Amino acid sequence: MRRYGSGAPGWATVCALLALCVLLLAPPARADGPLDLARTGRITDTVGALRERRAEVATALERLRREARVQLFVTYVRDFSGRAGHDWADATADRNGLGPRDLV
């Protein structure tokens, strides 16, 4: 009786090597931790989500600041680095020294 796998790598070994190759060739994951907000205006768009509507959003943010006396910082990122959205926003607000009338 012939034993399969003797003298040749077994399926588990082949699968392990294939998985290792995939991991080594995969691009690094990109996550956005709490970040420094844009110094020019109240919009930080790291993914280009706003495109041609950026000026429209900036006008609305200025109107909100003027009428409600609240600064809203609009931020677009790929993800929150494994954090809940509100935890990420709190950490970003702390990092940027935002006050009680500032929102992320």
N, CA, C and O atoms as a MOPAC input file, in Angstrom:
PM7 MOZYME 1SCF
protein

 N      0.84700 1    -1.17500 1     0.00000 1
 C      0.00000 1     0.00000 1     0.00000 1
 C      0.88900 1     1.23200 1     0.00000 1
 O      1.83300 1     1.32500 1     0.78400 1
 N      0.58800 1     2.16600 1    -0.87100 1
 C      1.37300 1     3.38900 1    -0.97400 1
 C      0.78600 1     4.47300 1    -0.08900 1
 O     -0.42800 1     4.67400 1    -0.06200 1
 N      1.64000 1     5.16100 1     0.62700 1
 C      1.19800 1     6.25800 1     1.49600 1
 C      1.35700 1     7.56700 1     0.73300 1
 O      2.43600 1     7.89400 1     0.24100 1
 N      0.25200 1     8.30900 1     0.64800 1
 C      0.31400 1     9.60800 1    -0.01800 1
 C      0.97300 1    10.61400 1     0.91100 1
 O      0.76700 1    10.59800 1     2.12500 1
 N      1.75100 1    11.46800 1     0.32400 1
 C      2.36900 1    12.52300 1     1.11000 1
 C      3.75700 1    12.15300 1     1.56900 1
 O      4.48000 1    13.02000 1     2.06000 1
 N      4.16000 1    10.92000 1     1.43300 1
 C      5.51200 1    10.57700 1     1.85600 1
 C      6.47300 1    10.98300 1     0.75100 1
 O      6.31100 1    10.58400 1    -0.40200 1
 N      7.45600 1    11.76400 1     1.10200 1
 C      8.44100 1    12.19600 1     0.12500 1
 C      8.03600 1    13.46300 1    -0.61900 1
 O      8.88400 1    14.07400 1    -1.26900 1
 N      6.80700 1    13.87000 1    -0.55100 1
 C      6.34400 1    15.10000 1    -1.21400 1
 C      5.61200 1    15.93700 1    -0.17900 1
 O      5.03500 1    15.39900 1     0.76600 1
 N      5.63400 1    17.25000 1    -0.35700 1
 C      4.93600 1    18.08800 1     0.61900 1
 C      3.43700 1    17.77500 1     0.63500 1
 O      2.82500 1    17.57600 1    -0.41400 1
 N      2.86100 1    17.73300 1     1.82500 1
 C      1.43000 1    17.47100 1     1.95700 1
 C      0.60600 1    18.71000 1     1.62400 1
 O      1.14000 1    19.80900 1     1.47800 1
 N     -0.69400 1    18.51100 1     1.50700 1
 C     -1.59200 1    19.62800 1     1.18000 1
 C     -1.53500 1    20.72600 1     2.23200 1
 O     -1.62200 1    21.90800 1     1.89700 1
 N     -1.39200 1    20.35300 1     3.49400 1
 C     -1.32500 1    21.35900 1     4.55400 1
 C     -0.09200 1    22.23700 1     4.37600 1
 O     -0.15400 1    23.44700 1     4.59200 1
 N      1.01900 1    21.63800 1     3.98700 1
 C      2.24600 1    22.39800 1     3.77300 1
 C      2.10300 1    23.32800 1     2.57600 1
 O      2.50600 1    24.48900 1     2.63300 1
 N      1.52600 1    22.81200 1     1.49000 1
 C      1.31600 1    23.61900 1     0.29100 1
 C      0.38700 1    24.79900 1     0.60300 1
 O      0.65300 1    25.92500 1     0.18400 1
 N     -0.68400 1    24.54600 1     1.32800 1
 C     -1.62200 1    25.61400 1     1.68900 1
 C     -0.94900 1    26.65000 1     2.58800 1
 O     -1.17200 1    27.85000 1     2.42900 1
 N     -0.13200 1    26.19400 1     3.52400 1
 C      0.57000 1    27.11100 1     4.42400 1
 C      1.53900 1    27.99000 1     3.64400 1
 O      1.61800 1    29.19400 1     3.88900 1
 N      2.27600 1    27.39800 1     2.70800 1
 C      3.19900 1    28.18300 1     1.88400 1
 C      2.46700 1    29.18200 1     1.00600 1
 O      2.92000 1    30.31500 1     0.83900 1
 N      1.34600 1    28.77100 1     0.44600 1
 C      0.54500 1    29.67800 1    -0.38200 1
 C      0.01600 1    30.84400 1     0.45300 1
 O      0.04900 1    31.99100 1     0.00600 1
 N     -0.46500 1    30.56100 1     1.64800 1
 C     -0.96800 1    31.62000 1     2.53000 1
 C      0.14700 1    32.58200 1     2.90800 1
 O     -0.07000 1    33.79200 1     2.97300 1
 N      1.33000 1    32.05700 1     3.15400 1
 C      2.47300 1    32.90500 1     3.49000 1
 C      2.82700 1    33.82100 1     2.31900 1
 O      3.10500 1    35.00300 1     2.52000 1
 N      2.81900 1    33.29200 1     1.11600 1
 C      3.10100 1    34.11000 1    -0.08000 1
 C      2.07200 1    35.21600 1    -0.24000 1
 O      2.43600 1    36.34900 1    -0.55400 1
 N      0.80800 1    34.91600 1    -0.03500 1
 C     -0.25100 1    35.92300 1    -0.15500 1
 C     -0.04500 1    37.02900 1     0.87300 1
 O     -0.17900 1    38.21000 1     0.55400 1
 N      0.28100 1    36.64700 1     2.10800 1
 C      0.50600 1    37.64500 1     3.15400 1
 C      1.71300 1    38.53100 1     2.84800 1
 O      1.67900 1    39.73700 1     3.08800 1
 N      2.76000 1    37.93800 1     2.32700 1
 C      3.96800 1    38.70800 1     2.03700 1
 C      3.78300 1    39.64600 1     0.85300 1
 O      4.40800 1    40.70500 1     0.80000 1
 N      2.93700 1    39.27300 1    -0.09000 1
 C      2.74100 1    40.08900 1    -1.29000 1
 C      1.59300 1    41.08300 1    -1.14900 1
 O      1.47000 1    41.99300 1    -1.96900 1
 N      0.76500 1    40.93300 1    -0.14700 1
 C     -0.37800 1    41.82800 1     0.03300 1
 C      0.09600 1    43.21000 1     0.45000 1
 O      1.03900 1    43.33300 1     1.23100 1
 N     -0.55200 1    44.25600 1    -0.06500 1
 C     -0.16600 1    45.59800 1     0.37000 1
 C     -0.55800 1    45.80400 1     1.82600 1
 O     -1.50400 1    45.17300 1     2.29800 1
 N      0.14400 1    46.67100 1     2.54900 1
 C     -0.20000 1    46.90400 1     3.94400 1
 C     -1.57900 1    47.54400 1     4.05500 1
 O     -1.97200 1    48.34300 1     3.20500 1
 N     -2.29900 1    47.19400 1     5.09300 1
 C     -3.62300 1    47.77700 1     5.31800 1
 C     -3.45800 1    49.24400 1     5.68800 1
 O     -2.52800 1    49.61100 1     6.40600 1
 N     -4.35000 1    50.06500 1     5.20200 1
 C     -4.28600 1    51.48400 1     5.50900 1
 C     -5.43100 1    51.80900 1     6.44300 1
 O     -6.60200 1    51.60500 1     6.12200 1
 N     -5.07200 1    52.31100 1     7.58900 1
 C     -6.07800 1    52.72200 1     8.56500 1
 C     -5.75500 1    54.14800 1     8.97900 1
 O     -4.59000 1    54.54700 1     9.01200 1
 N     -6.76400 1    54.89200 1     9.28500 1
 C     -6.58500 1    56.28200 1     9.66000 1
 C     -6.84300 1    56.45300 1    11.14100 1
 O     -7.98900 1    56.44400 1    11.59100 1
 N     -5.76800 1    56.61000 1    11.89300 1
 C     -5.89700 1    56.89100 1    13.30900 1
 C     -6.32900 1    58.33000 1    13.49700 1
 O     -6.48200 1    59.06000 1    12.51700 1
 N     -6.52600 1    58.74900 1    14.72200 1
 C     -6.84800 1    60.15500 1    14.96200 1
 C     -5.80400 1    61.01800 1    14.25800 1
 O     -4.60900 1    60.73300 1    14.33600 1
 N     -6.24300 1    62.06000 1    13.57700 1
 C     -5.32300 1    62.82500 1    12.75800 1
 C     -5.36400 1    64.30800 1    13.06100 1
 O     -6.24900 1    64.80300 1    13.76000 1
 N     -4.38400 1    64.99700 1    12.51700 1
 C     -4.36100 1    66.45100 1    12.62200 1
 C     -5.32500 1    67.00300 1    11.58700 1
 O     -5.24600 1    66.65300 1    10.41000 1
 N     -6.23000 1    67.86000 1    12.02100 1
 C     -7.20000 1    68.45400 1    11.11300 1
 C     -6.51700 1    69.47300 1    10.21300 1
 O     -5.47200 1    70.02000 1    10.56700 1
 N     -7.09900 1    69.72500 1     9.06600 1
 C     -6.54400 1    70.67800 1     8.11000 1
 C     -6.40100 1    72.04400 1     8.77100 1
 O     -7.28600 1    72.49100 1     9.50000 1
 N     -5.30000 1    72.68300 1     8.51100 1
 C     -5.04700 1    74.01800 1     9.07400 1
 C     -5.76000 1    75.09700 1     8.27600 1
 O     -5.96500 1    76.20500 1     8.77200 1
 N     -6.13500 1    74.78400 1     7.05400 1
 C     -6.83000 1    75.75300 1     6.20400 1
 C     -8.28700 1    75.33000 1     6.07900 1
 O     -8.60700 1    74.45300 1     5.27600 1
 N     -9.15500 1    75.92600 1     6.84400 1
 C    -10.56500 1    75.58500 1     6.79400 1
 C    -10.92400 1    74.47200 1     7.75200 1
 O    -10.10600 1    74.06200 1     8.57500 1
 N    -12.13900 1    73.98500 1     7.64500 1
 C    -12.64400 1    72.96100 1     8.56100 1
 C    -12.96400 1    71.66100 1     7.83200 1
 O    -13.80200 1    70.88100 1     8.28500 1
 N    -12.30100 1    71.43200 1     6.71400 1
 C    -12.53200 1    70.20300 1     5.94800 1
 C    -11.20900 1    69.45400 1     5.80000 1
 O    -10.22000 1    69.99800 1     5.31100 1
 N    -11.21600 1    68.18800 1     6.23700 1
 C    -10.07900 1    67.29200 1     6.02900 1
 C    -10.62000 1    66.09200 1     5.26900 1
 O    -11.37500 1    65.28900 1     5.81700 1
 N    -10.23600 1    65.97400 1     4.01200 1
 C    -10.76000 1    64.91900 1     3.14000 1
 C     -9.58800 1    64.09600 1     2.61700 1
 O     -9.01000 1    64.41600 1     1.57900 1
 N     -9.24200 1    63.03100 1     3.34200 1
 C     -8.09100 1    62.21300 1     2.95600 1
 C     -8.41200 1    61.23700 1     1.83200 1
 O     -7.50600 1    60.59300 1     1.30200 1
 N     -9.69200 1    61.11500 1     1.45400 1
 C    -10.07300 1    60.15000 1     0.41700 1
 C    -10.68600 1    60.80400 1    -0.82100 1
 O    -11.07000 1    60.10300 1    -1.75700 1
 N    -10.78200 1    62.12400 1    -0.84000 1
 C    -11.33700 1    62.81200 1    -2.00700 1
 C    -12.83300 1    62.63100 1    -2.16800 1
 O    -13.33500 1    62.62100 1    -3.29200 1
 N    -13.54400 1    62.49100 1    -1.07900 1
 C    -14.98500 1    62.22900 1    -1.14100 1
 C    -15.80100 1    63.43200 1    -1.62600 1
 O    -16.82700 1    63.26000 1    -2.28400 1
 N    -15.35600 1    64.62800 1    -1.30900 1
 C    -16.16200 1    65.80900 1    -1.63700 1
 C    -15.99800 1    66.28400 1    -3.07500 1
 O    -16.94400 1    66.80500 1    -3.66500 1
 N    -14.85300 1    66.11600 1    -3.62400 1
 C    -14.53800 1    66.54400 1    -4.99400 1
 C    -15.02100 1    67.96700 1    -5.25700 1
 O    -14.58000 1    68.90200 1    -4.58900 1
 N    -15.91500 1    68.14000 1    -6.21500 1
 C    -16.35100 1    69.48900 1    -6.61800 1
 C    -17.31900 1    70.14200 1    -5.62800 1
 O    -17.67000 1    71.30800 1    -5.80600 1
 N    -17.75100 1    69.43800 1    -4.61400 1
 C    -18.69400 1    70.00600 1    -3.63900 1
 C    -17.99100 1    70.61500 1    -2.42900 1
 O    -18.65600 1    71.08100 1    -1.50400 1
 N    -16.67600 1    70.61800 1    -2.42000 1
 C    -15.91000 1    71.12900 1    -1.28700 1
 C    -16.28500 1    72.58000 1    -0.95200 1
 O    -16.49400 1    72.90500 1     0.21600 1
 N    -16.37200 1    73.44000 1    -1.94800 1
 C    -16.70500 1    74.85600 1    -1.72400 1
 C    -18.10500 1    74.99800 1    -1.13200 1
 O    -18.32600 1    75.82800 1    -0.25000 1
 N    -19.03800 1    74.20000 1    -1.61100 1
 C    -20.41600 1    74.21700 1    -1.09000 1
 C    -20.44200 1    73.83300 1     0.39000 1
 O    -21.14000 1    74.46000 1     1.18700 1
 N    -19.68600 1    72.81100 1     0.74600 1
 C    -19.61800 1    72.36600 1     2.13900 1
 C    -18.94800 1    73.44200 1     2.99400 1
 O    -19.39800 1    73.71700 1     4.10700 1
 N    -17.88000 1    74.05100 1     2.48600 1
 C    -17.18900 1    75.10800 1     3.23400 1
 C    -18.12800 1    76.28300 1     3.51000 1
 O    -18.09300 1    76.86100 1     4.59700 1
 N    -18.95500 1    76.63600 1     2.54600 1
 C    -19.92900 1    77.72100 1     2.73300 1
 C    -20.94300 1    77.35800 1     3.81000 1
 O    -21.28400 1    78.19500 1     4.64600 1
 N    -21.42600 1    76.12300 1     3.79800 1
 C    -22.39700 1    75.67800 1     4.80900 1
 C    -21.76100 1    75.65800 1     6.20000 1
 O    -22.41600 1    76.00600 1     7.18300 1
 N    -20.49600 1    75.25400 1     6.29000 1
 C    -19.80500 1    75.23400 1     7.58300 1
 C    -19.63700 1    76.65100 1     8.13400 1
 O    -19.78400 1    76.87900 1     9.33400 1
 N    -19.33300 1    77.58400 1     7.25900 1
 C    -19.17800 1    78.97700 1     7.69300 1
 C    -20.52400 1    79.54000 1     8.16000 1
 O    -20.57900 1    80.26900 1     9.15000 1
 N    -21.60000 1    79.20800 1     7.45600 1
 C    -22.93700 1    79.65900 1     7.86700 1
 C    -23.30500 1    79.07000 1     9.23000 1
 O    -23.86500 1    79.77500 1    10.06900 1
 N    -23.00400 1    77.80400 1     9.46000 1
 C    -23.26700 1    77.17300 1    10.75000 1
 C    -22.48100 1    77.86800 1    11.85900 1
 O    -23.01700 1    78.11800 1    12.93900 1
 N    -21.21700 1    78.18000 1    11.59500 1
 C    -20.38900 1    78.86200 1    12.59400 1
 C    -20.94800 1    80.24500 1    12.92800 1
 O    -20.99300 1    80.65000 1    14.08900 1
 N    -21.36800 1    80.95000 1    11.89400 1
 C    -21.89100 1    82.29900 1    12.07200 1
 C    -23.24400 1    82.31000 1    12.78100 1
 O    -23.45100 1    83.11000 1    13.69400 1
 N    -24.15000 1    81.45200 1    12.38700 1
 C    -25.51700 1    81.45700 1    12.91000 1
 C    -25.67100 1    80.70100 1    14.23000 1
 O    -26.39400 1    81.16000 1    15.11400 1
 N    -25.01500 1    79.56600 1    14.38100 1
 C    -25.18200 1    78.73900 1    15.58700 1
 C    -23.99600 1    78.85000 1    16.53800 1
 O    -24.02700 1    78.31900 1    17.64800 1
 N    -22.95800 1    79.53900 1    16.09700 1
 C    -21.74600 1    79.70700 1    16.89600 1
 C    -21.13600 1    78.35000 1    17.28400 1
 O    -20.67500 1    78.14600 1    18.40700 1
 N    -21.15600 1    77.44100 1    16.31400 1
 C    -20.58100 1    76.10100 1    16.47200 1
 C    -19.64700 1    75.86200 1    15.28800 1
 O    -19.98700 1    76.16200 1    14.14400 1
 N    -18.46800 1    75.31800 1    15.57700 1
 C    -17.56000 1    74.94700 1    14.49900 1
 C    -17.66600 1    73.44500 1    14.26800 1
 O    -17.40700 1    72.64800 1    15.17100 1
 N    -18.04300 1    73.07200 1    13.07400 1
 C    -18.11600 1    71.67100 1    12.68700 1
 C    -16.93100 1    71.38500 1    11.77400 1
 O    -16.75000 1    72.05400 1    10.75700 1
 N    -16.12600 1    70.39100 1    12.13600 1
 C    -14.99300 1    69.97000 1    11.32700 1
 C    -15.40000 1    68.70400 1    10.58500 1
 O    -15.66700 1    67.67500 1    11.20500 1
 N    -15.44700 1    68.77900 1     9.27000 1
 C    -15.84700 1    67.65200 1     8.42900 1
 C    -14.58700 1    66.89000 1     8.04500 1
 O    -13.63800 1    67.46400 1     7.51200 1
 N    -14.58900 1    65.59200 1     8.32200 1
 C    -13.41000 1    64.76100 1     8.07200 1
 C    -13.83000 1    63.47000 1     7.38700 1
 O    -14.70200 1    62.74700 1     7.86900 1
 N    -13.19100 1    63.19300 1     6.24900 1
 C    -13.41000 1    61.94000 1     5.53800 1
 C    -12.12500 1    61.12800 1     5.59500 1
 O    -11.06500 1    61.60700 1     5.19300 1
 N    -12.21800 1    59.88800 1     6.09800 1
 C    -11.09400 1    58.95800 1     6.16200 1
 C    -11.56000 1    57.59000 1     5.67900 1
 O    -12.76000 1    57.33500 1     5.58600 1
 N    -10.60900 1    56.71200 1     5.37200 1
 C    -10.96500 1    55.35500 1     4.91500 1
 C    -11.65900 1    54.55100 1     6.00700 1
 O    -12.68300 1    53.91500 1     5.75700 1
 N    -11.10600 1    54.57900 1     7.21000 1
 C    -11.72400 1    53.87200 1     8.33300 1
 C    -11.22400 1    54.47500 1     9.63600 1
 O    -10.39900 1    55.38900 1     9.62800 1
 N    -11.71100 1    53.97500 1    10.72800 1
 C    -11.39700 1    54.54100 1    12.03800 1
 C    -10.38000 1    53.71300 1    12.82100 1
 O    -10.36400 1    53.77100 1    14.05100 1
 N     -9.54400 1    52.95700 1    12.14700 1
 C     -8.48400 1    52.16000 1    12.77900 1
 C     -9.02200 1    51.19200 1    13.81600 1
 O     -8.39100 1    50.99000 1    14.85300 1
 N    -10.15700 1    50.60100 1    13.56100 1
 C    -10.71800 1    49.63300 1    14.49300 1
 C    -11.46300 1    50.24500 1    15.66800 1
 O    -11.92200 1    49.51900 1    16.55000 1
 N    -11.58900 1    51.54500 1    15.69600 1
 C    -12.31900 1    52.21600 1    16.78100 1
 C    -13.75900 1    52.46800 1    16.35800 1
 O    -14.08600 1    52.44900 1    15.17100 1
 N    -14.59800 1    52.70100 1    17.33200 1
 C    -15.95700 1    53.16400 1    17.03500 1
 C    -15.82700 1    54.60500 1    16.52300 1
 O    -14.90400 1    55.31900 1    16.91400 1
 N    -16.73600 1    55.02500 1    15.66100 1
 C    -16.68000 1    56.35400 1    15.07600 1
 C    -16.59600 1    57.47200 1    16.10300 1
 O    -15.80400 1    58.40300 1    15.95300 1
 N    -17.41800 1    57.37900 1    17.15300 1
 C    -17.40300 1    58.45100 1    18.16200 1
 C    -16.10100 1    58.45500 1    18.96300 1
 O    -15.64300 1    59.51800 1    19.38100 1
 N    -15.49400 1    57.27900 1    19.18400 1
 C    -14.20500 1    57.22800 1    19.88000 1
 C    -13.11200 1    57.86500 1    19.02500 1
 O    -12.26100 1    58.59500 1    19.53400 1
 N    -13.14100 1    57.58200 1    17.72200 1
 C    -12.17300 1    58.17400 1    16.80700 1
 C    -12.33700 1    59.69000 1    16.78300 1
 O    -11.34800 1    60.42200 1    16.82900 1
 N    -13.57500 1    60.16400 1    16.71200 1
 C    -13.83800 1    61.61200 1    16.67800 1
 C    -13.38300 1    62.27800 1    17.97600 1
 O    -12.80200 1    63.36300 1    17.94000 1
 N    -13.63900 1    61.64000 1    19.12400 1
 C    -13.18600 1    62.19400 1    20.41200 1
 C    -11.66400 1    62.29800 1    20.45800 1
 O    -11.11700 1    63.30800 1    20.89900 1
 N    -10.98200 1    61.24300 1    19.99900 1
 C     -9.51300 1    61.24800 1    20.01300 1
 C     -8.96700 1    62.31900 1    19.06400 1
 O     -7.97900 1    62.98100 1    19.38000 1
 N     -9.60800 1    62.49100 1    17.90300 1
 C     -9.19000 1    63.52600 1    16.95800 1
 C     -9.42600 1    64.91100 1    17.54800 1
 O     -8.58200 1    65.79600 1    17.40800 1
 N    -10.56500 1    65.10600 1    18.20600 1
 C    -10.86000 1    66.39900 1    18.84400 1
 C     -9.83200 1    66.70700 1    19.93000 1
 O     -9.34200 1    67.83300 1    20.01500 1
 N     -9.50100 1    65.71900 1    20.75800 1
 C     -8.48700 1    65.90900 1    21.80300 1
 C     -7.13500 1    66.24900 1    21.19400 1
 O     -6.44800 1    67.15600 1    21.66300 1
 N     -6.75800 1    65.52600 1    20.15800 1
 C     -5.46600 1    65.73900 1    19.50100 1
 C     -5.34300 1    67.15500 1    18.94400 1
 O     -4.24800 1    67.71400 1    18.89100 1
 N     -6.47200 1    67.73200 1    18.53000 1
 C     -6.46300 1    69.05000 1    17.90900 1
 C     -6.87000 1    70.17200 1    18.85900 1
 O     -6.97900 1    71.32700 1    18.44500 1
 N     -7.09300 1    69.84100 1    20.12700 1
 C     -7.42000 1    70.85500 1    21.12400 1
 C     -8.75800 1    71.53500 1    20.89900 1
 O     -8.90700 1    72.72200 1    21.19000 1
 N     -9.72800 1    70.80300 1    20.38700 1
 C    -11.04100 1    71.39200 1    20.14600 1
 C    -11.78800 1    71.59400 1    21.45500 1
 O    -11.58200 1    70.86600 1    22.42700 1
 N    -12.65700 1    72.59500 1    21.46200 1
 C    -13.39600 1    72.94600 1    22.66500 1
 C    -14.83300 1    72.43700 1    22.65700 1
 O    -15.22200 1    71.67000 1    21.77600 1
 N    -15.61600 1    72.86600 1    23.63900 1
 C    -16.99000 1    72.36800 1    23.80100 1
 C    -17.94700 1    72.82300 1    22.68500 1
 O    -19.01500 1    72.23200 1    22.53000 1
 N    -17.60300 1    73.82800 1    21.92800 1
 C    -18.46000 1    74.29000 1    20.82900 1
 C    -17.90200 1    73.89200 1    19.46500 1
 O    -18.29300 1    74.43500 1    18.43200 1
 N    -16.98400 1    72.93600 1    19.48700 1
 C    -16.38100 1    72.39500 1    18.26700 1
 C    -16.83000 1    70.94600 1    18.10600 1
 O    -16.87500 1    70.19300 1    19.07900 1
 N    -17.15900 1    70.56200 1    16.88700 1
 C    -17.63300 1    69.20300 1    16.60500 1
 C    -16.83800 1    68.59400 1    15.46600 1
 O    -16.45000 1    69.28500 1    14.52500 1
 N    -16.59600 1    67.27100 1    15.56100 1
 C    -15.94300 1    66.53300 1    14.47600 1
 C    -16.97100 1    65.59000 1    13.89900 1
 O    -16.67100 1    64.84800 1    12.96400 1

